[in-house]
PDB file of C-alpha atoms in Angstrom:
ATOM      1  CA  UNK T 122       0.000   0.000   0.000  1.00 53.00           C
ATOM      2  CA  UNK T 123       1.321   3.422  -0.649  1.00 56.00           C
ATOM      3  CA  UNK T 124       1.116   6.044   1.991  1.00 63.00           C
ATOM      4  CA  UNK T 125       0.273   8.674   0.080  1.00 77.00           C
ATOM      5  CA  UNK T 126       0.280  10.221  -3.738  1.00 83.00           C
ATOM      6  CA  UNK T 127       3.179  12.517  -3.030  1.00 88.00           C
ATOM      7  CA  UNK T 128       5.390   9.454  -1.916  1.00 92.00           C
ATOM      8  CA  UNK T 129       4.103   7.172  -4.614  1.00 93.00           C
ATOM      9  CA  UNK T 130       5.220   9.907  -7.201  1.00 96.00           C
ATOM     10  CA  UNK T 131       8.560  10.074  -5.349  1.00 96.00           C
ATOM     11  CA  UNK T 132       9.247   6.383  -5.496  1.00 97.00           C
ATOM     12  CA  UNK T 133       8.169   5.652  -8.779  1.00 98.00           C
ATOM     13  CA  UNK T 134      10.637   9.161  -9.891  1.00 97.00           C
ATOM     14  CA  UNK T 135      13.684   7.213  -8.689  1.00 97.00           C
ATOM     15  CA  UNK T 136      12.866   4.676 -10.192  1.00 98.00           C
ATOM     16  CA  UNK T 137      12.454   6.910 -13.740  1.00 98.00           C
ATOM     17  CA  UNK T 138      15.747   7.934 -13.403  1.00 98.00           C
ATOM     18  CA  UNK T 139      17.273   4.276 -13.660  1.00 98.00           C
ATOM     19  CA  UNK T 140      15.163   3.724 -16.365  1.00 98.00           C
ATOM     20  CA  UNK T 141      15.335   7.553 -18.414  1.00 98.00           C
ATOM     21  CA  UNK T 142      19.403   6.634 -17.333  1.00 97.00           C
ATOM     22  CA  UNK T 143      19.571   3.129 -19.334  1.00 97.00           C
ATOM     23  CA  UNK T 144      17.865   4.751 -22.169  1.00 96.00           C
ATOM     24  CA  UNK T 145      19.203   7.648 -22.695  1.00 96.00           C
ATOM     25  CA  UNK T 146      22.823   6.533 -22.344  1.00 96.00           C
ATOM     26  CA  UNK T 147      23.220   8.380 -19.481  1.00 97.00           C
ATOM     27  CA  UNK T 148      25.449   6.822 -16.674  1.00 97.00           C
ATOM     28  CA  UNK T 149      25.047   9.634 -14.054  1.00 98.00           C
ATOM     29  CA  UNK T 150      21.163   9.709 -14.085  1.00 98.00           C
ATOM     30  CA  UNK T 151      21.804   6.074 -13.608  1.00 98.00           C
ATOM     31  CA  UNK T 152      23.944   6.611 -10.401  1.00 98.00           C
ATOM     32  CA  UNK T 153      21.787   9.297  -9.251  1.00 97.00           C
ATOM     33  CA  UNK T 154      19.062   6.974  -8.755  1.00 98.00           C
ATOM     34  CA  UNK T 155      20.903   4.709  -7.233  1.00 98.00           C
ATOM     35  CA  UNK T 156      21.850   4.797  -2.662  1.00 98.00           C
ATOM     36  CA  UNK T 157      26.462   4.179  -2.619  1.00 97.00           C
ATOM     37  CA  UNK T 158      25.981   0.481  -0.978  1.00 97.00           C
ATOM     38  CA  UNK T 159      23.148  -0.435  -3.437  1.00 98.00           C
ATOM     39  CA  UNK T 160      23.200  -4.087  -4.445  1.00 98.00           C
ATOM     40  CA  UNK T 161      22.418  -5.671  -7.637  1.00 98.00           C
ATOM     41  CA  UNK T 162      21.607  -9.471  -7.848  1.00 98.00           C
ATOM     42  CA  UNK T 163      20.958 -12.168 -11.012  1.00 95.00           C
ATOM     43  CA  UNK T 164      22.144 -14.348 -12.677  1.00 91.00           C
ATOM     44  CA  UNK T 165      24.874 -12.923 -15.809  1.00 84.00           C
ATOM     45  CA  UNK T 166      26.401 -15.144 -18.426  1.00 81.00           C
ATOM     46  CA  UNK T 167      24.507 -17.803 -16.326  1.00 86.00           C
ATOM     47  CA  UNK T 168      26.018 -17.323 -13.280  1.00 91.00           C
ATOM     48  CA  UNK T 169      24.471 -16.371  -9.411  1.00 96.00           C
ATOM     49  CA  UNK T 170      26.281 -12.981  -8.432  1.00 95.00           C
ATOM     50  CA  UNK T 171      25.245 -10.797  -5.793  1.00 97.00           C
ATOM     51  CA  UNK T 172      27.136  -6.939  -7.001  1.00 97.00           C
ATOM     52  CA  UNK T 173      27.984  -4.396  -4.609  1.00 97.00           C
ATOM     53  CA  UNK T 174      28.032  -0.520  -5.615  1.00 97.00           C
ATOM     54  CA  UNK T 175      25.200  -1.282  -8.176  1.00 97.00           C
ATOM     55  CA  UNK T 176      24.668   1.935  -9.420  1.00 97.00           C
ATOM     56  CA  UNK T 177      27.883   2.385 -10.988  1.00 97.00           C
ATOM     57  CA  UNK T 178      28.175  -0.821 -12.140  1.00 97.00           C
ATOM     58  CA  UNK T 179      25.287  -0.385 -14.413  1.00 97.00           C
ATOM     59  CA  UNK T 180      27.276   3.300 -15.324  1.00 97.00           C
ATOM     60  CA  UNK T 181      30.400   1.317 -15.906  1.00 97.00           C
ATOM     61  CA  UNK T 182      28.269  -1.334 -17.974  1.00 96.00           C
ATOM     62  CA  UNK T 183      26.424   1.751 -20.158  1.00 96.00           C
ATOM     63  CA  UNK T 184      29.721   3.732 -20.940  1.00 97.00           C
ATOM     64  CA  UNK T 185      31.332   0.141 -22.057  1.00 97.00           C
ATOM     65  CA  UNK T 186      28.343  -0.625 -24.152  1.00 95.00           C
ATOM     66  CA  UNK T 187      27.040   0.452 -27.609  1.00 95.00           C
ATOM     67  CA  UNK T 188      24.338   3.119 -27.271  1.00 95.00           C
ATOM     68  CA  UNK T 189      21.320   1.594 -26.645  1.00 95.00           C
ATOM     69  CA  UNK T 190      19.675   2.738 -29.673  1.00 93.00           C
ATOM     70  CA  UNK T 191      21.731   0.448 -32.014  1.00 95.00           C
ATOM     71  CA  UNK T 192      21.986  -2.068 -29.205  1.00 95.00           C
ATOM     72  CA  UNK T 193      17.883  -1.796 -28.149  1.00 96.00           C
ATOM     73  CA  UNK T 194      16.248  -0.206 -30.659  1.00 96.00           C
ATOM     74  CA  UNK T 195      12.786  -1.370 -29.836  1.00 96.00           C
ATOM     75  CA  UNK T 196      13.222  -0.933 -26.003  1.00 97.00           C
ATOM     76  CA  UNK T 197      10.396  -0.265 -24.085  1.00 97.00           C
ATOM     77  CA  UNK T 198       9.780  -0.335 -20.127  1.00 97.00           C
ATOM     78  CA  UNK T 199       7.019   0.399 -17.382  1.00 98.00           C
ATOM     79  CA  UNK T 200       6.841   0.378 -13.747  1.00 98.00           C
ATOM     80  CA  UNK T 201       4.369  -2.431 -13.149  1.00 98.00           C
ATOM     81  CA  UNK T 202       3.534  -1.983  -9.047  1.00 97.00           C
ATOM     82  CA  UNK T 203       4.883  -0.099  -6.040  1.00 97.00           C
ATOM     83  CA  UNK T 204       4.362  -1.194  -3.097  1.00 96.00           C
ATOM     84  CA  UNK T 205       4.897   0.592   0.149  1.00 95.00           C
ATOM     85  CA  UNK T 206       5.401   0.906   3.672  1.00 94.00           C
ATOM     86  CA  UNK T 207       6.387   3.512   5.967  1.00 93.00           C
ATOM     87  CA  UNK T 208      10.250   4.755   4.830  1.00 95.00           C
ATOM     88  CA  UNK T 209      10.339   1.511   2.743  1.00 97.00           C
ATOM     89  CA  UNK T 210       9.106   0.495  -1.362  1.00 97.00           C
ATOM     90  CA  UNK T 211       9.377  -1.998  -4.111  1.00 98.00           C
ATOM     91  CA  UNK T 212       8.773  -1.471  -7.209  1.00 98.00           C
ATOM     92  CA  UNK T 213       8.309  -3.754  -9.791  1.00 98.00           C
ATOM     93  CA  UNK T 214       9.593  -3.040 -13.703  1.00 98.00           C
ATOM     94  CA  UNK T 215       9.721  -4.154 -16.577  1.00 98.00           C
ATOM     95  CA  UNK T 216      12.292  -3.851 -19.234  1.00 97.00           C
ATOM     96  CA  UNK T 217      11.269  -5.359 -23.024  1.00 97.00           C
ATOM     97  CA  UNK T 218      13.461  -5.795 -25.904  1.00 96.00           C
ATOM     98  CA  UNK T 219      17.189  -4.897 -23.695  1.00 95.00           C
ATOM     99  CA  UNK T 220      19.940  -5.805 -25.363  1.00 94.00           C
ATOM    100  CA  UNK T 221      17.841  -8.948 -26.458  1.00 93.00           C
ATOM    101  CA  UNK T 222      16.165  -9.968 -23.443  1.00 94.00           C
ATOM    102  CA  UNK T 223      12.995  -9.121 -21.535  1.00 96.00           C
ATOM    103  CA  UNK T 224      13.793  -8.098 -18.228  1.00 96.00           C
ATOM    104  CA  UNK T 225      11.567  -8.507 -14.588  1.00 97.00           C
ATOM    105  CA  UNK T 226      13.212  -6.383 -11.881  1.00 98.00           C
ATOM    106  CA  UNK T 227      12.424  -5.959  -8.431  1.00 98.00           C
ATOM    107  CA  UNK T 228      13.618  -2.415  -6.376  1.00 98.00           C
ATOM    108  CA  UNK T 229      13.582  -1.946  -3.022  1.00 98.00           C
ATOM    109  CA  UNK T 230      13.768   1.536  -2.462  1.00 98.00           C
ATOM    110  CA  UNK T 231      14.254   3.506   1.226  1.00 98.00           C
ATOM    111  CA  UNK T 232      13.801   7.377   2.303  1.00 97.00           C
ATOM    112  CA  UNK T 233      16.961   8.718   3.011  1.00 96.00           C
ATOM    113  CA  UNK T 234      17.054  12.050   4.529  1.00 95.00           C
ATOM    114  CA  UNK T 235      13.847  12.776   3.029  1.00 94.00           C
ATOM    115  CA  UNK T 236      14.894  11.540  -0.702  1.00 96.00           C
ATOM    116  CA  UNK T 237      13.888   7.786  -2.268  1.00 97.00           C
ATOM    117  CA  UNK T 238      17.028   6.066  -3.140  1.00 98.00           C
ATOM    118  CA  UNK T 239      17.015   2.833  -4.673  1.00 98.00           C
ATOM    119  CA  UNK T 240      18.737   0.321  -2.373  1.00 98.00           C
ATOM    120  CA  UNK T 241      19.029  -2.860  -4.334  1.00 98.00           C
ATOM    121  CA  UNK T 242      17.614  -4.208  -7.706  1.00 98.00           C
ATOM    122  CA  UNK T 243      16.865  -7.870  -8.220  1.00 98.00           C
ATOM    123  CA  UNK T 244      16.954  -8.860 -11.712  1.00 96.00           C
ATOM    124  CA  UNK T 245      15.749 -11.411 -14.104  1.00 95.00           C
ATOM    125  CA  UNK T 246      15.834 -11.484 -17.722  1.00 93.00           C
ATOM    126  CA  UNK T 247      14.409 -14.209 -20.280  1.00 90.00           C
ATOM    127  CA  UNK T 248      15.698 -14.475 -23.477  1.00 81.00           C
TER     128      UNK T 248
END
């Protein structure tokens, strides 16, 4: 349940920036989104791995990358749910059409001195 319409609009902004971030190309909307000790967890070149600093990992990742628009040229994404409770969220998004792959992510977002951050990112992707 969300709290109220001003938080819902908060939560689901942080989670725009990771999204606007990935594609646009834009590594520091990316980080910006993202709290210093966020974690990132799936399974990559099918492999378990549980990634600390998440937020510039992905940056890292987008600056190695091709743009997006030769590498995802029919991307498309939505925030499916947000779910709330007091200081604490999770969002649920979809990415389609990513580098290949349909993506189902999880966020768990806190309020940190007053802001949304995302906190860690749980991440799926079928091919």
């Amino acid at each position: 349940m969300v709290d109220n319409a001003s938080d819902r609009e908060a939560i689901a902004s942080a989670v725009q920036k990771y999204l606007d971030g990935v594609a646009q190309d834009n590594p520091e909307l990316v980080i910006s989104a993202f709290h210093p000790q966020a974690t990132m967890t799936g399974h990559f070149n099918g492999e378990f791995a549980v990634i600390g600093n998440a937020g510039q990992f992905i940056a890292d990742y987008i600056k190695a990358a091709p743009p997006i628009a030769e590498s995802s040229p029919d991307l498309s994404t939505s925030i499916d749910s947000i779910q709330q409770a007091g200081t604490m969220a999770q969002a649920t998004v979809s990415e389609s059409g990513l580098e290949g792959a349909n993506f189902t992510t999880y966020f768990h977002l806190h309020q940190v001195d007053g802001e949304w951050t995302i906190a860690a990112k749980a991440t799926f992707a079928a091919v």
